[in-house]
Structure formats: C-alpha cells, structure tokens
Coordinates of C-alpha atoms in Angstrom, one line a residue:
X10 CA -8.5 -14.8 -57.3
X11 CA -5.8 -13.2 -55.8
X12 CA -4.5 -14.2 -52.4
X13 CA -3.8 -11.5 -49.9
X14 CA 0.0 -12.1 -48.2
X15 CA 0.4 -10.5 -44.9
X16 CA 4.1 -9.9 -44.4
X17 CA 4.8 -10.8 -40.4
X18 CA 9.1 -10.8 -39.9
X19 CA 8.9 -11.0 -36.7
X20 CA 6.6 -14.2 -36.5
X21 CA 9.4 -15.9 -38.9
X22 CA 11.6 -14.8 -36.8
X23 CA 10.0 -16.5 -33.6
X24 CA 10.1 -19.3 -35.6
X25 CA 13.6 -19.9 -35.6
X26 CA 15.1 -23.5 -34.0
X27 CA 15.1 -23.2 -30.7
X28 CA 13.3 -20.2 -30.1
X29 CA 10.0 -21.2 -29.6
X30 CA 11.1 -23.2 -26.4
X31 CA 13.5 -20.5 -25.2
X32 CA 10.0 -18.0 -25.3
X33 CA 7.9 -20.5 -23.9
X34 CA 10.3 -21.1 -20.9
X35 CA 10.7 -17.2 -20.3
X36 CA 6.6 -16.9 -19.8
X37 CA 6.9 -19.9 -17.6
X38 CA 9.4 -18.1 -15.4
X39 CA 7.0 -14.8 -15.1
X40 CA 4.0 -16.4 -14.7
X41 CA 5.1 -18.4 -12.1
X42 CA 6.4 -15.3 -10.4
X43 CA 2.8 -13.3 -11.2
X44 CA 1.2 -16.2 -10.7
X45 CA -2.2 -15.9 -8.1
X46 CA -1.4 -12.4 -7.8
X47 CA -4.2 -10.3 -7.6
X48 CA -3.5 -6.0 -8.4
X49 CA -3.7 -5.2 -4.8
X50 CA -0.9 -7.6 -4.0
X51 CA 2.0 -6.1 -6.1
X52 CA 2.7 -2.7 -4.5
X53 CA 4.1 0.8 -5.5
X54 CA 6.9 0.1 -3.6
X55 CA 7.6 -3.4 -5.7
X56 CA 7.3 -1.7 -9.0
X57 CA 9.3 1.4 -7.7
X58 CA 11.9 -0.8 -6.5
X59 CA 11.7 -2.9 -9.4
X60 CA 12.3 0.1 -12.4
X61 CA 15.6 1.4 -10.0
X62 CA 17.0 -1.8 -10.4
X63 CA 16.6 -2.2 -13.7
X64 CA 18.2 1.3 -14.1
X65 CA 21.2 0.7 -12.1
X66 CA 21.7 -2.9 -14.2
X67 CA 21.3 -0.8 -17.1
X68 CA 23.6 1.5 -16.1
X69 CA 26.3 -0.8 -14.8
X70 CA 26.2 -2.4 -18.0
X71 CA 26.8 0.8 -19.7
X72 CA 30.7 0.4 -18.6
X73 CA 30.2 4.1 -17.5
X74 CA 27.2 3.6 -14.1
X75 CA 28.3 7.2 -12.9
X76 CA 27.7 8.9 -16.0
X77 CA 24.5 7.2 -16.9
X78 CA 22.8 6.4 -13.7
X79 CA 21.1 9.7 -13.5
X80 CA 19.3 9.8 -16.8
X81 CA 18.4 5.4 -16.2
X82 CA 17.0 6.6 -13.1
X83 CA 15.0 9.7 -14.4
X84 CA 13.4 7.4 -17.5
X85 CA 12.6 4.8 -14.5
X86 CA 10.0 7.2 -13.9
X87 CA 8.3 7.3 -17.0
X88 CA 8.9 4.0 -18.5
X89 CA 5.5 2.7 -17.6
X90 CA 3.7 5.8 -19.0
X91 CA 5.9 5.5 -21.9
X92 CA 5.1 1.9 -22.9
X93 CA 1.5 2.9 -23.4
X94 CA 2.7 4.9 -26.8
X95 CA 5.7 2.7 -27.9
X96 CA 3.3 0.9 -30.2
X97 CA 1.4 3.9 -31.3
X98 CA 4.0 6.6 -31.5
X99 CA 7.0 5.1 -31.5
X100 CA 9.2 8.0 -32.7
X101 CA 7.7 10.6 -29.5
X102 CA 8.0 7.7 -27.7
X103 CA 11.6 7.4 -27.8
X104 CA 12.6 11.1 -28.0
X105 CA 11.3 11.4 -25.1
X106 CA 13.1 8.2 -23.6
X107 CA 16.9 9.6 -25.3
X108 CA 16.1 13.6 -23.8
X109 CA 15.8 11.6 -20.9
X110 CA 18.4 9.5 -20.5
X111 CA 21.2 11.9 -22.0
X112 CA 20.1 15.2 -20.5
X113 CA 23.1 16.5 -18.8
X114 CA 24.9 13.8 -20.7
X115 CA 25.4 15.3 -24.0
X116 CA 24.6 19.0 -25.4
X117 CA 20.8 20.0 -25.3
X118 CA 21.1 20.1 -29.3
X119 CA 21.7 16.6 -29.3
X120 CA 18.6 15.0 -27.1
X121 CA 15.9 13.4 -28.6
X122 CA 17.4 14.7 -31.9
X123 CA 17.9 11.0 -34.3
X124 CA 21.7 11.3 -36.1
X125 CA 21.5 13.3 -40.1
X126 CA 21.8 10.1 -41.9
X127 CA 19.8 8.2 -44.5
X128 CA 20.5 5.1 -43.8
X129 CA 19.6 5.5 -40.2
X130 CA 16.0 7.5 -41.2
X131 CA 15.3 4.4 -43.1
X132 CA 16.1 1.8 -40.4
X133 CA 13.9 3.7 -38.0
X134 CA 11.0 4.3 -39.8
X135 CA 10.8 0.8 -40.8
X136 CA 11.4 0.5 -37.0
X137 CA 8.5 2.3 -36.6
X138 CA 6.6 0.1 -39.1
X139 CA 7.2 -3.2 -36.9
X140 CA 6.4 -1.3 -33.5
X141 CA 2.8 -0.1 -35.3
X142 CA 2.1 -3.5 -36.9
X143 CA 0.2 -5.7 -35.7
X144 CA 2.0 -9.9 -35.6
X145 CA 1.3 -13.1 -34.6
X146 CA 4.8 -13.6 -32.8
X147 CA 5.5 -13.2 -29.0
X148 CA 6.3 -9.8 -27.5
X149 CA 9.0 -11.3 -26.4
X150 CA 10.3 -11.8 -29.9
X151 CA 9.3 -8.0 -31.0
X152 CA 11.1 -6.6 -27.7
X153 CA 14.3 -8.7 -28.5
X154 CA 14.3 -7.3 -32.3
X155 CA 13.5 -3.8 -31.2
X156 CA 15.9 -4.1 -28.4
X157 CA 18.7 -5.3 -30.9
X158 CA 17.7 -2.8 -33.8
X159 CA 18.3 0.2 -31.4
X160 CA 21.7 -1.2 -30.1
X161 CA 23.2 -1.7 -33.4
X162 CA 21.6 1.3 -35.7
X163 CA 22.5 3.9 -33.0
X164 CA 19.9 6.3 -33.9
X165 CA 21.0 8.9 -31.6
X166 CA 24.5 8.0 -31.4
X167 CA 24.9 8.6 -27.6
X168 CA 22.9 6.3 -24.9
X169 CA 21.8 4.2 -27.9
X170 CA 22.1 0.9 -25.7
X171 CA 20.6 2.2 -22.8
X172 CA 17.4 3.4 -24.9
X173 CA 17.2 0.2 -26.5
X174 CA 17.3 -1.6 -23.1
X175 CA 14.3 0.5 -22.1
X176 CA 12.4 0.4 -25.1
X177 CA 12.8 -3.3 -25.3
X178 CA 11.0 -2.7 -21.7
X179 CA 8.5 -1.0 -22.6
X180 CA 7.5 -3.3 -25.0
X181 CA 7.1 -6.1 -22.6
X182 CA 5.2 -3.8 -20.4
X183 CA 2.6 -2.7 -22.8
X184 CA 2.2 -6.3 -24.4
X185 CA 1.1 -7.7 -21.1
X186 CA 4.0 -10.0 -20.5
X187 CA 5.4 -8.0 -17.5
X188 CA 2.1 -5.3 -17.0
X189 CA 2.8 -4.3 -13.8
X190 CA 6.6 -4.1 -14.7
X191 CA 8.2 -6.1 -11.9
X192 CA 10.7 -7.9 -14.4
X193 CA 14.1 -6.9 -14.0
X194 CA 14.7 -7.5 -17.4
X195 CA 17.9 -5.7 -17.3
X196 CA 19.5 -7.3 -14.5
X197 CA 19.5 -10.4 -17.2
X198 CA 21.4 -8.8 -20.3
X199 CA 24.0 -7.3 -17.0
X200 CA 24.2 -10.9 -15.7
X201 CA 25.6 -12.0 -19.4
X202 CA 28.3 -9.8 -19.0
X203 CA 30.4 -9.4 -22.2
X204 CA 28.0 -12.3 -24.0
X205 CA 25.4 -9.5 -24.5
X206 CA 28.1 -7.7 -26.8
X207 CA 28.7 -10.4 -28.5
X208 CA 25.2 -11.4 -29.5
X209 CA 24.4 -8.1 -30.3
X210 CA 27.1 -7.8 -32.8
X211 CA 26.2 -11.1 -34.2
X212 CA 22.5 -9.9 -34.7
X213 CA 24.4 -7.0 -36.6
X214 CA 26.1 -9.5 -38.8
X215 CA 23.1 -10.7 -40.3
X216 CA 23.1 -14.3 -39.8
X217 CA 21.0 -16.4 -39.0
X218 CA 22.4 -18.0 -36.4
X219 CA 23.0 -14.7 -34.9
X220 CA 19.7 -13.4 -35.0
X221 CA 18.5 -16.8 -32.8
X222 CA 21.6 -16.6 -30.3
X223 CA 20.4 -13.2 -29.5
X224 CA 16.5 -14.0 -29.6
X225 CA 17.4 -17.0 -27.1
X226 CA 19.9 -14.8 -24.9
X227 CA 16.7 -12.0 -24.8
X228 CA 14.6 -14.8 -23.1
X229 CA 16.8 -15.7 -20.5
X230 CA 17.5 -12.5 -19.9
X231 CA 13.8 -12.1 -19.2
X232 CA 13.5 -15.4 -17.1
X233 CA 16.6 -14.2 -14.7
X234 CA 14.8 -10.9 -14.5
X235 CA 11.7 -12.8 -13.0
X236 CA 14.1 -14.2 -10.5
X237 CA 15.2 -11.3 -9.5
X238 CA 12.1 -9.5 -9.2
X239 CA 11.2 -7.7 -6.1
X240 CA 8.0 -10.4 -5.7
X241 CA 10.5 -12.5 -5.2
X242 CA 11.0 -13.3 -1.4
X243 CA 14.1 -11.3 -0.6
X244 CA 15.1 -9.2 2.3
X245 CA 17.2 -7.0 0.1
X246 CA 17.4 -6.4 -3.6
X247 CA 20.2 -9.0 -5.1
X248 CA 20.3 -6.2 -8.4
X249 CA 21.5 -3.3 -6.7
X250 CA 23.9 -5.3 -4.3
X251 CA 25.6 -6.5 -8.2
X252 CA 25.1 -3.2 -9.6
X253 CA 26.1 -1.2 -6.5
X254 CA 24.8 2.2 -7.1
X255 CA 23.2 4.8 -5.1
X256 CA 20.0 6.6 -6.2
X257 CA 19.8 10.2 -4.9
X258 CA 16.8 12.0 -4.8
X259 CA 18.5 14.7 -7.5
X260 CA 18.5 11.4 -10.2
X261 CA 14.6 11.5 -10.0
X262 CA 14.4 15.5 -11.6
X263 CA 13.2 15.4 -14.8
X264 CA 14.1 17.9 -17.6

C-alpha cells in the first residue's frame, strides 16, 4: 500500500531554528493589541489611518516616497478587497495591485503586464501554486515567502518591492492574523532600515540561514507593526511622523 506524501514547503520552512518562537512572539504582539476587541470597537477611521501609514512606510522605504506615494496610497484603498482573492486568484490579484501602484509611474503598456521571461513565468506560477495551496504553517510564514519571492523575482520589474510589501499584506489580512488590517506591517520592514535589503538578498542567495534571517526579520516586522497600530493609544500617528508624507485627496483616484 502506497502512502500518499503531501508536499508542504512552507511548513518546513516554519520549521526552521528559531522560527517557530519568532512567529509565536509576533501573534502574541497582535493579539494583545486585538485583544477584547469587539467589531464595533475598531473603526473606519482606525483601519483608514492604519492602510495610509502603511503606504507612506512603504513608500519611504522605496528610497523614492515622492514617486511612489501616490500609487501606495491608491492600492491602500483596495488592499482589503484584494486580500479576499490573493489565495484564489493570485495572478488578477496582483495585476491589479502593480496597475495600481505604478499607474503614472511607468508607461500604461507596462502595468499589470508580468516581464517576457521564462524563468520569471515559472517562478510565478509556482508562486501561484503556494498562494492556492492549502499548508499547515503560519500565515505568517506564507506572507514572509510570498513577500520575499516578489522582492527578489521582480515579476513586473518596476514597483516589485512595493507589491511584495502589499501582497505580503494581504496575506495576513485574509488569513485572519490582522482581519481588520490595523497592523502596520510596513512601518516594521521601514524601521529595519537597510537590514531589510540585506535579508532579502540573503533569501535570494539560497541559504538556509538566509531564508530563517529573513522569516525571523518578517515577524518582528509584524510585532513592531502592532505597536504602531492606530489601536494603539496615540494622539498622533508615530508612522507618518517617520515617514513624513502628505496624502492629498488626488493620491486616492484610482485608474
């Protein structure tokens, strides 16, 4: 009798020294945040200013906030609605995420439009495969790899990093770690300053070693974002003060 083997990467992944802990300690840090928080609590106003802080850390972190702000901004406003198909249809999913981000960026030919190259066709669509399949690891984990395969393919080859941030968002949002997405995740990987571009590059080395820096940078990324979350009680929102961008009512038009 034959004995069916369910291939899970990501779970061995999670599995990795250290890692374990490092996730466990990031839930700790939202739920203590979320904690006793019934829907009616959180408001519009909360997750609103939540998603334009992420966009301006996201932005800031870009190394270019004027040129990018605009399109972080306009994808703030559909990044909850867009979590709901990031495990179902990936590839829409993120089209519509890059048209987003890089309209008025780049040329109109080049948005939502994934680079003519075969080695980047098959990196996404076994992307695809590991948004679409089901595992027994932590979102956290899968949002960290996603996150990190985005950054380091470049599917679109503009934005790349910025999409990743978000889809690595997204994730969390439609897993249930941060559901009413009021985690400044992003304000974490802008806090790291120019350790997130060094872990990224070692996940794209291939080591092991690597791979578990960046899973374990990912979570305290996400812990810092729950400090920083606007449940938090704050007067004024500590993200934008670092990021220090305006948001004009213009940013919010979407193409």
């Amino acid at each position: 009798m034959q004995t069916l083997v369910v291939v899970d990467p990501v779970a061995d992944l999670a599995r990795l020294d250290g890692v374990p802990a490092a996730v466990a300690a990031a839930r700790d840090a939202i739920d203590a945040v979320l904690r006793n928080r019934g829907p009616t609590r959180i408001t519009a106003e909360q997750v609103t200013t939540a998603l334009l802080d992420g966009a301006r850390a996201s932005a800031e972190l870009s190394g270019e906030r004027a040129r990018w702000l605009p399109g972080t901004v306009r994808l703030s406003t559909e990044l909850v609605a867009l979590s709901s198909q990031i495990r179902v249809a990936p590839g829409q999913a993120m089209a519509r995420a890059h048209l987003l981000l890089a309209h008025g960026a780049v040329p109109q030919v080049s948005l939502g439009r994934l680079r003519s190259d075969d080695a980047v066709s098959e990196r996404m669509v076994a992307l695809g495969r590991l948004l679409t399949s089901p595992t027994r690891a932590s979102a956290v984990v899968l949002a960290a790899v996603v996150h990190a395969e985005l950054a380091t393919v470049a599917p679109f080859g503009t934005a790349d990093e910025l999409l990743a941030r978000a889809v690595e968002h997204m994730v969390l949002i439609e897993s249930g770690v941060d559901p009413r997405a009021v985690i400044v995740v992003e304000a974490g990987h802008l806090r790291s300053g120019r350790d997130y571009g060094r872990r990224l590059m070692a996940y794209r080395d291939g080591g092991v070693l690597g791979v578990r820096d960046w899973l374990v940078h990912c979570t305290r990324a996400l812990a810092y974002g729950a400090e920083v979350s606007p449940l938090q009680p704050r007067a004024e929102s500590n993200v934008a003060k670092q990021a220090g961008a305006e948001i004009t009512p213009d940013m919010t038009r979407r193409p």
